[in-house]
XYZ file of C-alpha atoms in Angstrom:
673
model
C -109.458 187.445 -51.268
C -107.873 183.978 -51.444
C -108.616 182.084 -54.633
C -108.620 178.297 -54.236
C -107.613 176.581 -57.485
C -109.888 173.908 -58.856
C -107.086 171.873 -60.436
C -103.701 170.881 -59.085
C -100.500 169.983 -60.896
C -99.075 168.375 -57.760
C -99.954 168.204 -54.082
C -98.023 166.649 -51.228
C -101.007 164.696 -49.874
C -100.911 162.575 -53.048
C -97.344 161.566 -52.152
C -97.278 161.035 -48.370
C -93.732 159.636 -48.150
C -93.137 157.761 -44.895
C -95.731 159.614 -42.793
C -99.516 159.620 -42.596
C -101.348 162.462 -40.838
C -104.949 163.628 -40.534
C -106.437 164.179 -43.990
C -104.064 161.968 -45.971
C -105.720 159.140 -47.907
C -104.049 155.806 -48.545
C -105.459 154.000 -51.547
C -106.113 154.312 -55.271
C -108.141 156.637 -57.430
C -109.460 154.611 -60.382
C -110.211 157.788 -62.374
C -106.947 159.728 -61.993
C -104.876 156.500 -61.686
C -103.064 157.968 -58.667
C -101.923 155.476 -56.026
C -101.279 156.877 -52.553
C -99.127 154.811 -50.226
C -96.581 155.114 -47.444
C -92.966 154.428 -48.380
C -90.108 154.170 -45.893
C -86.912 156.190 -45.987
C -83.788 154.414 -47.221
C -82.222 154.920 -43.787
C -82.699 157.146 -40.753
C -80.347 159.667 -42.369
C -81.382 159.232 -46.021
C -84.924 160.336 -47.027
C -84.698 158.646 -50.436
C -87.406 156.033 -51.017
C -86.577 152.852 -49.148
C -87.573 149.227 -49.564
C -90.816 149.174 -47.569
C -94.298 150.402 -48.382
C -97.830 150.330 -46.956
C -100.304 149.958 -49.823
C -103.949 149.185 -50.486
C -103.906 146.214 -52.850
C -106.874 146.414 -55.223
C -106.584 142.934 -56.725
C -109.685 141.035 -55.668
C -111.231 142.613 -52.583
C -109.013 145.500 -51.338
C -106.663 144.747 -48.445
C -103.858 146.577 -46.647
C -100.343 145.189 -47.250
C -96.867 145.869 -45.898
C -94.369 145.142 -48.671
C -90.658 145.101 -49.278
C -90.306 145.835 -52.952
C -92.717 143.402 -54.599
C -92.642 140.961 -51.681
C -95.569 140.966 -49.253
C -94.365 140.873 -45.638
C -97.588 141.467 -43.722
C -101.255 141.587 -44.626
C -103.666 143.511 -42.455
C -106.474 141.884 -44.408
C -109.660 143.293 -45.886
C -111.943 145.931 -44.336
C -114.747 144.248 -42.370
C -116.975 147.300 -42.001
C -115.215 148.535 -38.854
C -111.476 147.915 -39.283
C -108.886 145.894 -41.132
C -109.199 142.353 -39.769
C -105.563 141.989 -38.648
C -104.912 145.567 -37.669
C -101.355 146.088 -36.293
C -101.610 148.264 -33.200
C -100.018 151.502 -34.495
C -102.534 151.767 -37.355
C -105.558 153.718 -36.088
C -108.982 152.170 -36.400
C -110.382 154.605 -38.931
C -114.015 155.475 -39.456
C -113.043 156.742 -42.899
C -112.941 153.857 -45.363
C -114.351 154.415 -48.833
C -114.679 151.827 -51.583
C -116.704 152.552 -54.709
C -116.342 152.514 -58.475
C -114.167 155.652 -58.456
C -111.762 155.109 -55.574
C -110.745 153.093 -52.542
C -108.970 154.619 -49.569
C -108.758 154.859 -45.816
C -107.645 157.740 -43.622
C -107.529 158.900 -40.030
C -110.845 159.709 -38.439
C -111.622 163.139 -37.008
C -109.411 162.751 -33.944
C -108.549 166.433 -33.581
C -108.064 166.398 -29.791
C -104.733 164.545 -30.162
C -102.104 165.398 -32.757
C -100.713 162.117 -34.012
C -99.049 160.611 -37.049
C -98.162 157.177 -38.392
C -94.663 156.600 -39.768
C -93.180 153.644 -41.643
C -89.615 153.205 -40.366
C -86.635 152.334 -42.633
C -86.929 148.775 -41.255
C -90.570 148.473 -42.283
C -92.046 148.853 -38.803
C -95.141 151.055 -38.404
C -94.679 153.540 -35.569
C -97.279 155.786 -33.979
C -96.158 159.235 -32.763
C -98.046 161.738 -30.598
C -97.111 165.397 -30.136
C -96.114 166.302 -26.580
C -96.849 169.970 -25.841
C -94.708 169.908 -22.715
C -91.513 168.816 -24.486
C -92.442 170.235 -27.908
C -91.474 166.961 -29.498
C -92.925 163.838 -31.063
C -93.076 160.807 -28.763
C -93.333 157.212 -29.943
C -96.524 155.817 -28.460
C -96.665 152.459 -30.230
C -94.581 150.216 -32.475
C -95.893 147.434 -34.677
C -95.672 144.107 -32.863
C -95.712 141.389 -35.514
C -95.634 137.849 -34.205
C -94.642 134.910 -36.401
C -98.206 134.323 -37.553
C -98.295 137.838 -38.983
C -95.455 136.979 -41.368
C -97.201 136.639 -44.713
C -97.932 132.992 -45.653
C -95.663 131.812 -42.814
C -97.339 128.405 -42.668
C -97.852 128.019 -46.409
C -101.158 127.479 -48.258
C -104.210 125.735 -46.748
C -103.030 126.074 -43.159
C -103.946 128.018 -40.072
C -101.420 129.696 -37.816
C -102.055 129.915 -34.071
C -99.534 131.409 -31.652
C -101.119 129.484 -28.756
C -100.366 126.142 -30.451
C -97.151 124.147 -30.537
C -96.216 123.935 -33.317
C -97.931 127.122 -34.406
C -98.745 125.814 -37.906
C -101.455 123.243 -38.619
C -103.158 122.004 -41.774
C -106.803 122.880 -42.222
C -109.049 119.894 -41.495
C -109.073 117.493 -44.425
C -105.627 118.641 -45.573
C -102.212 116.994 -45.099
C -98.652 118.423 -45.327
C -97.387 118.645 -48.895
C -93.913 117.619 -47.693
C -94.041 115.636 -44.468
C -90.244 115.624 -44.130
C -90.039 119.423 -44.266
C -93.084 119.744 -42.012
C -91.444 117.579 -39.330
C -88.442 119.936 -39.375
C -90.708 122.966 -38.861
C -90.385 124.101 -42.476
C -94.025 124.838 -43.253
C -93.499 126.942 -46.371
C -94.929 124.319 -48.769
C -98.145 124.213 -46.744
C -100.801 121.549 -47.144
C -102.823 119.828 -49.849
C -106.222 118.158 -49.732
C -106.282 114.587 -48.503
C -108.751 113.803 -51.287
C -109.360 115.960 -54.385
C -112.328 118.298 -54.088
C -115.372 116.898 -55.919
C -117.391 119.015 -58.302
C -120.804 117.653 -57.310
C -123.491 117.941 -54.703
C -121.392 115.721 -52.417
C -119.749 118.687 -50.765
C -120.311 120.760 -47.655
C -118.624 123.459 -45.630
C -116.543 123.395 -42.468
C -116.970 126.477 -40.303
C -113.934 128.131 -38.700
C -114.614 130.858 -36.150
C -112.425 133.760 -35.108
C -110.278 133.723 -38.248
C -108.174 136.250 -40.076
C -109.385 135.818 -43.646
C -107.077 134.331 -46.282
C -105.430 136.532 -48.895
C -108.222 138.182 -50.930
C -106.164 139.008 -54.039
C -107.829 136.095 -55.884
C -111.295 136.572 -54.440
C -114.706 137.676 -55.736
C -117.133 139.851 -53.782
C -120.650 141.230 -53.818
C -121.681 143.798 -51.216
C -125.416 143.260 -51.529
C -126.184 139.533 -51.190
C -126.693 137.512 -48.013
C -124.506 134.792 -46.515
C -126.985 132.092 -47.613
C -126.902 133.357 -51.202
C -123.117 133.457 -50.953
C -123.063 129.763 -50.009
C -125.267 128.934 -52.980
C -122.928 130.737 -55.369
C -119.943 128.876 -53.960
C -121.694 125.517 -54.429
C -122.384 126.328 -58.077
C -118.740 127.153 -58.838
C -116.384 124.163 -58.805
C -113.381 126.472 -58.278
C -114.802 128.011 -55.095
C -112.880 126.867 -52.014
C -114.340 129.090 -49.245
C -116.773 131.896 -48.541
C -117.592 134.416 -45.804
C -119.521 137.563 -44.958
C -118.013 140.768 -46.256
C -119.301 143.170 -43.577
C -119.761 142.165 -39.912
C -122.092 145.060 -39.010
C -125.764 144.418 -38.266
C -125.443 140.658 -38.194
C -123.369 140.445 -41.360
C -123.902 141.167 -45.023
C -122.187 140.860 -48.369
C -120.332 137.943 -49.889
C -116.636 137.171 -50.224
C -115.603 134.040 -52.163
C -112.126 132.507 -52.522
C -110.756 130.419 -55.372
C -107.779 128.071 -55.228
C -105.443 127.770 -52.234
C -106.229 129.587 -48.985
C -103.114 131.583 -48.106
C -102.120 133.435 -44.919
C -104.948 132.299 -42.645
C -104.573 132.527 -38.895
C -106.624 132.156 -35.759
C -107.250 135.686 -34.561
C -106.920 136.822 -30.962
C -110.511 137.977 -30.681
C -111.472 140.049 -33.707
C -111.665 137.264 -36.268
C -114.633 136.265 -38.399
C -116.380 133.113 -39.547
C -114.836 131.365 -42.544
C -116.581 128.519 -44.377
C -114.174 126.134 -46.142
C -115.508 123.832 -48.844
C -114.996 120.113 -48.151
C -116.018 116.785 -49.594
C -118.882 115.319 -47.624
C -116.726 112.306 -46.797
C -114.259 114.635 -45.044
C -117.088 116.201 -43.050
C -118.187 112.830 -41.749
C -121.826 113.187 -42.822
C -123.777 111.040 -45.304
C -124.835 112.632 -48.606
C -128.203 110.859 -48.700
C -130.580 109.460 -46.108
C -130.150 105.739 -45.666
C -131.904 103.057 -43.643
C -129.478 100.709 -42.034
C -130.563 97.121 -41.300
C -129.153 95.069 -38.483
C -127.068 93.219 -41.021
C -125.543 96.445 -42.290
C -125.010 97.584 -38.712
C -123.106 94.361 -38.042
C -120.976 94.905 -41.126
C -120.248 98.455 -39.996
C -119.373 97.245 -36.493
C -117.009 94.651 -37.899
C -115.469 97.249 -40.152
C -114.977 99.555 -37.199
C -113.256 96.826 -35.177
C -111.066 95.924 -38.143
C -110.374 99.581 -38.779
C -109.303 100.132 -35.185
C -107.009 97.142 -35.467
C -105.489 98.437 -38.686
C -105.194 101.879 -37.135
C -103.337 100.503 -34.119
C -101.053 98.517 -36.399
C -100.434 101.628 -38.500
C -99.649 103.656 -35.387
C -97.169 101.028 -34.186
C -95.455 100.883 -37.593
C -95.397 104.662 -37.861
C -93.925 105.000 -34.370
C -91.226 102.453 -35.191
C -90.346 104.318 -38.391
C -90.402 107.639 -36.577
C -88.171 106.352 -33.776
C -85.743 104.921 -36.320
C -85.690 108.200 -38.222
C -85.105 110.099 -35.006
C -82.251 107.792 -34.053
C -80.587 108.145 -37.428
C -80.977 111.891 -37.504
C -79.866 112.811 -34.050
C -78.731 110.623 -31.189
C -80.487 111.179 -27.873
C -83.020 113.523 -29.450
C -84.998 113.588 -26.215
C -82.517 116.130 -24.936
C -83.072 118.466 -27.917
C -82.948 122.143 -27.047
C -85.734 124.520 -27.905
C -84.234 127.606 -29.502
C -85.862 130.902 -28.474
C -87.462 132.936 -31.263
C -86.923 136.703 -31.142
C -89.391 138.988 -32.900
C -88.196 141.643 -35.320
C -89.209 144.592 -33.160
C -87.096 143.290 -30.249
C -84.001 142.939 -32.439
C -84.580 146.291 -34.147
C -84.870 147.998 -30.762
C -81.780 146.209 -29.409
C -79.602 147.261 -32.366
C -81.012 150.790 -32.661
C -82.618 149.866 -35.976
C -79.383 148.221 -37.203
C -77.519 151.507 -37.080
C -74.030 151.688 -38.561
C -72.656 152.672 -35.157
C -73.597 149.185 -33.898
C -72.156 147.316 -36.858
C -69.381 144.964 -35.736
C -68.337 143.724 -39.162
C -69.459 141.800 -42.200
C -68.722 138.328 -43.537
C -69.950 135.998 -46.244
C -73.228 135.500 -44.386
C -73.912 139.204 -43.985
C -73.418 142.042 -41.477
C -73.132 141.517 -37.713
C -74.508 144.063 -35.245
C -74.097 144.616 -31.548
C -77.316 144.847 -29.569
C -78.543 145.282 -26.010
C -81.761 143.591 -24.922
C -84.179 145.354 -22.579
C -82.760 143.413 -19.597
C -79.258 144.683 -20.377
C -77.861 141.522 -21.977
C -75.427 142.223 -24.814
C -75.946 140.255 -28.017
C -74.464 139.933 -31.487
C -76.968 139.750 -34.353
C -75.866 138.083 -37.579
C -78.184 139.237 -40.346
C -78.411 137.266 -43.581
C -77.559 139.471 -46.537
C -79.783 139.259 -49.620
C -76.663 139.008 -51.770
C -75.118 136.333 -49.589
C -74.118 133.067 -51.214
C -75.501 131.407 -48.114
C -79.242 131.111 -47.900
C -82.090 129.403 -46.066
C -80.401 125.978 -46.108
C -77.265 127.346 -44.439
C -79.391 129.278 -41.950
C -81.375 126.154 -40.986
C -78.161 124.168 -40.856
C -76.529 126.548 -38.408
C -79.607 126.732 -36.182
C -80.048 122.946 -36.084
C -76.383 122.172 -35.446
C -75.136 124.798 -33.030
C -78.314 124.711 -30.918
C -77.335 121.150 -29.958
C -73.663 121.900 -29.241
C -72.366 123.111 -25.890
C -68.649 123.699 -25.330
C -66.620 126.534 -23.860
C -64.748 126.874 -27.177
C -67.919 127.231 -29.257
C -69.873 130.483 -29.466
C -73.281 130.199 -27.785
C -76.383 130.653 -29.934
C -79.105 132.458 -27.962
C -81.893 132.338 -30.547
C -82.951 133.315 -34.031
C -85.322 135.707 -35.756
C -87.296 134.975 -38.928
C -89.227 137.898 -40.372
C -90.418 136.978 -43.877
C -87.227 136.844 -45.967
C -85.215 138.314 -43.072
C -83.187 135.673 -41.230
C -81.023 136.463 -38.218
C -79.017 134.534 -35.645
C -78.589 135.949 -32.137
C -75.338 135.042 -30.364
C -73.658 135.878 -27.107
C -71.651 139.046 -27.601
C -67.878 138.668 -27.948
C -66.352 142.036 -26.913
C -62.991 141.375 -28.588
C -64.530 140.513 -31.963
C -62.670 138.024 -34.171
C -59.117 136.706 -34.201
C -58.269 138.236 -37.579
C -58.779 141.726 -36.150
C -55.760 141.022 -33.904
C -53.237 138.873 -35.745
C -53.566 140.640 -39.116
C -53.718 144.168 -37.713
C -50.518 146.138 -37.135
C -51.787 147.428 -33.802
C -53.751 144.350 -32.742
C -50.744 142.037 -33.196
C -48.934 143.880 -30.418
C -51.764 143.123 -27.993
C -51.490 139.328 -28.274
C -48.380 137.953 -26.590
C -47.292 134.341 -26.947
C -49.110 133.060 -23.830
C -52.380 134.405 -25.242
C -51.711 132.990 -28.710
C -50.850 129.502 -27.453
C -54.015 129.611 -25.327
C -56.022 130.493 -28.443
C -54.423 127.662 -30.436
C -55.192 125.158 -27.664
C -58.775 126.387 -27.307
C -59.457 126.039 -31.044
C -57.982 122.528 -31.009
C -60.182 121.489 -28.080
C -63.247 122.959 -29.768
C -62.566 120.985 -32.960
C -61.944 117.822 -30.922
C -65.370 118.280 -29.347
C -66.989 118.691 -32.769
C -65.189 115.720 -34.308
C -65.302 113.256 -31.446
C -66.829 114.264 -28.121
C -70.206 115.727 -29.131
C -73.237 113.533 -29.822
C -73.054 114.671 -33.438
C -69.851 114.369 -35.444
C -69.558 117.797 -37.035
C -67.209 118.842 -39.840
C -67.023 122.629 -39.715
C -65.631 123.190 -43.250
C -64.849 126.882 -42.703
C -62.250 127.158 -39.936
C -60.483 130.502 -40.413
C -59.326 133.482 -38.380
C -62.514 135.514 -38.922
C -64.634 132.618 -37.588
C -62.756 132.507 -34.270
C -64.309 134.979 -31.826
C -62.622 136.160 -28.626
C -64.390 136.775 -25.336
C -63.463 139.426 -22.761
C -60.544 137.261 -21.564
C -59.372 136.525 -25.122
C -60.548 132.924 -24.954
C -61.381 131.582 -28.445
C -64.834 130.453 -29.540
C -65.503 128.795 -32.890
C -68.421 130.404 -34.752
C -70.314 130.285 -38.066
C -71.701 126.784 -38.591
C -73.576 127.660 -41.775
C -71.379 125.372 -43.896
C -70.930 122.607 -41.301
C -72.029 119.043 -41.982
C -73.097 116.276 -39.619
C -71.648 112.756 -39.934
C -73.069 109.477 -38.738
C -71.342 107.625 -35.936
C -69.253 105.418 -38.242
C -68.910 107.855 -41.163
C -65.441 109.285 -41.797
C -65.643 110.977 -45.193
C -68.179 112.557 -47.559
C -68.164 114.147 -50.992
C -70.017 117.152 -52.331
C -70.313 118.696 -55.771
C -70.762 122.144 -54.219
C -67.420 123.417 -52.982
C -67.977 126.027 -50.276
C -65.586 127.586 -47.831
C -62.621 129.952 -47.992
C -59.656 129.567 -50.321
C -56.406 129.565 -48.415
C -57.910 127.337 -45.719
C -59.368 124.549 -47.907
C -57.652 121.173 -47.955
C -56.434 119.922 -51.346
C -58.826 116.954 -51.537
C -61.798 119.203 -50.793
C -60.895 122.036 -53.162
C -60.165 119.626 -56.025
C -62.658 116.780 -55.636
C -65.127 117.819 -52.943
C -64.017 115.254 -50.347
C -64.232 116.457 -46.761
C -63.599 114.803 -43.404
C -62.163 115.562 -39.974
C -58.797 115.732 -41.768
C -59.985 118.647 -43.921
C -60.765 120.580 -40.728
C -57.286 119.577 -39.473
C -55.774 121.131 -42.616
C -57.618 124.413 -41.977
C -56.444 124.326 -38.359
C -52.843 123.926 -39.499
C -53.112 126.953 -41.785
C -54.635 128.956 -38.935
C -51.807 127.999 -36.532
C -49.190 129.195 -39.028
C -51.117 132.478 -39.346
C -51.274 132.900 -35.548
C -47.538 132.252 -35.180
C -46.490 134.488 -38.086
C -49.138 137.209 -38.029
C -49.465 136.805 -41.799
C -52.295 135.559 -44.015
C -51.860 132.438 -46.103
C -54.030 133.926 -48.818
C -52.318 137.009 -50.138
C -48.945 136.201 -48.531
C -46.119 138.452 -49.782
C -42.530 137.224 -49.918
C -39.308 137.867 -51.801
C -40.110 134.743 -53.775
C -43.468 135.559 -55.415
C -44.145 131.837 -55.979
C -44.343 131.055 -52.259
C -47.502 131.186 -50.171
C -47.366 131.058 -46.363
C -47.387 127.245 -46.378
C -44.547 127.178 -48.894
C -42.609 129.779 -46.916
C -43.009 127.816 -43.654
C -42.008 124.586 -45.415
C -38.878 126.146 -46.942
C -37.813 127.533 -43.547
C -38.433 124.137 -41.946
C -36.319 122.129 -44.358
C -33.579 124.780 -44.198
C -33.560 124.469 -40.396
C -34.590 128.093 -39.759
C -38.294 127.823 -38.693
C -37.872 130.600 -36.106
C -37.743 133.126 -38.946
C -41.491 132.533 -39.299
C -42.278 133.999 -35.865
C -44.139 137.315 -35.680
C -41.617 140.022 -34.798
C -43.842 141.159 -31.929
C -43.507 137.719 -30.270
C -39.735 137.493 -30.160
C -39.430 138.799 -26.603
C -42.474 137.032 -25.104
C -42.429 133.618 -26.772
C -41.225 130.261 -25.519
C -39.139 129.065 -28.470
C -39.708 125.366 -27.811
C -43.490 125.919 -27.695
C -43.406 127.960 -30.889
C -41.332 125.305 -32.647
C -43.762 122.602 -31.546
C -46.732 124.635 -32.848
C -45.036 125.109 -36.229
C -44.266 121.378 -36.296
C -47.904 120.486 -35.523
C -49.160 122.948 -38.144
C -46.946 121.439 -40.858
C -48.169 117.958 -39.920
C -51.764 119.190 -40.281
C -51.261 120.747 -43.718
C -49.614 117.713 -45.323
C -50.742 116.778 -48.816
C -52.391 113.437 -48.026
C -55.257 113.339 -45.482
C -54.062 110.034 -44.021
C -50.729 111.666 -43.100
C -52.396 114.389 -41.037
C -53.093 113.885 -37.315
C -56.660 113.971 -36.037
C -57.594 116.571 -33.460
C -57.299 114.185 -30.504
C -53.644 113.670 -31.467
C -53.173 117.420 -31.933
C -54.510 118.189 -28.446
C -52.236 115.494 -26.993
C -49.181 116.792 -28.891
C -49.744 120.400 -27.845
C -49.902 119.389 -24.182
C -46.903 117.073 -24.106
C -43.322 116.642 -25.309
C -43.728 113.328 -27.142
C -41.483 112.944 -30.217
C -43.083 113.844 -33.547
C -42.605 112.500 -37.069
C -41.071 114.734 -39.690
C -43.725 116.486 -41.780
C -44.048 115.897 -45.500
C -44.528 118.527 -48.164
C -47.717 120.531 -47.548
C -50.697 120.652 -49.851
C -50.826 123.687 -52.163
C -47.050 124.022 -51.733
C -45.410 126.374 -54.201
C -41.713 126.715 -54.700
C -38.571 124.769 -55.494
C -37.738 121.960 -53.101
C -34.007 122.244 -52.325
C -33.904 118.510 -51.552
C -34.684 117.766 -55.181
C -31.828 118.239 -57.637
C -33.349 118.543 -61.053
C -32.927 120.800 -64.027
C -36.673 121.060 -64.430
C -38.730 123.587 -62.502
C -40.624 122.300 -59.486
C -42.728 125.419 -59.014
C -46.158 123.880 -58.854
C -49.089 122.903 -56.732
C -49.629 119.180 -56.388
C -52.760 117.418 -55.220
C -54.591 114.235 -56.167
C -51.870 113.331 -58.622
C -52.408 116.473 -60.697
C -50.522 119.721 -61.071
C -52.734 122.794 -60.967
C -51.841 126.468 -61.011
C -52.425 128.007 -57.601
C -53.533 131.228 -59.274
C -56.837 129.565 -60.130
C -57.336 128.312 -56.590
C -55.877 130.978 -54.367
C -55.720 134.339 -56.163
C -53.389 136.862 -54.603
């Protein structure tokens, strides 16, 4: 005889891991204090607890949440008597939802004819699996499809999100954007505020929204027994009440759900939404608070006021349009030709990259890791994923999207779109099969694969790309991070400038700017930028000069090793130049393939670009001209960040120093080796 114990020390169904099957409950037991939730694996190969979880949140009225750590990513909403309001497709519509004083949970219904399970992937995507008797294997039957409106609080407080609208975010009626400037740039995170403060009096009413996903219920109050009319009365009596609705949609509706404060994460549903009543001042509803009898005199006054109001409105519209047009002109010339950047959803990118598997990882930079992907149509892409620990954040992400989406040149990498999934931010580029330039010129094997004709082509392509940014594009762009790892190579080894996260846009007549936040890469920074924050087209020219010396020599400026430990690559090139032996700089693998006059000219141009004073450096139009001609060139002056003893100076004192802006500064603090 089998004896079934009445008490358990531990049972697996209380700790479901990443998978939910028939009989498992998700929720909380208020008596035993046990919380049951799904938690993802750390990776496809590591079953340790990952970042993501599916939980029943019991603050306010219970609702189903998808979270990453403590951050809410998606909210399925509260239970409406039949289902969770915003039910993502892989989650089964359960007929088993229990909420009482002892516990709250939901579980699969009695669907015994089909063996299925729900799994939370390491990327936080719910996936539905069904057992296939023919193949004796689990088959994915559905994957969570979260559009932008499903991203928690995507539009900010007091808004509604509608995928059929453009833009998809809109303030609730009677509300205005909290930050109009951010709103106009499609940054809706601050949401909206009331046009007029909500009155605590009888001069209020309610605006009905139909087909809505309810706002976040974590700060709500509920009563399962009262009617909708009683619910309205309770809301009117409480000055903090901002909205109300029915709790249960069955049998014509019952129960009361009341919100306090801001209404967060509200969207127009695709067909399963409910009625939401938002509290408004009567003046915002456009109805009088008391019955009035209007005389002909009052009617005349009103008519005059209407005419005057229309006139003022027209004047306001004209003024606003003039201001808007001026702002558009100042921000971006010829804005009418703006490009609309495609938005990729998370599931598409996850599928394309095989859930960001390590086998698809192309590399990692300051922004974060880059993955290779293949879209369903077969197009190859590169996905740059913002790292949480990256020094670059939302501002740099927006900056890159806004700038590169407007730039089109054969020497610039093409941005195909972006993906924003809560705090996940990704840029989708055309795929460059030969990766970045540094993987060739700084690699013992890769250096052998680039002969001189290919290297001079790369140098010329980078120069033409910078000329386009500085002069020929509608926007004057200073890149501020030109370096070997930001030059990508296509299948024919043609260069394409990438990574515009640190770039800055200049006005038509602007030539220089200053920043207190020094960003970029030591070894490529110009002296005036690294010391005082000044940047211009000449600071990009300095970075280009460093890069040319690296391409010619196959050695890095930062971390350069030489018999004289006080010399960096710039100092080494300068010493060879003034000694009349610049050919000693050439990469040993180029000796047989190079054109010595072309190499000498490239070294000459590079030394001109890395001169100490910005005004001594050529601009990129001059560089492109010089590289394509044989015009005589001036002798270069000592480079910025030069270290070493100048043999032209005969002095008993040591000249081992770095000089910029009239000061001497140890290079160790600027360019550690």
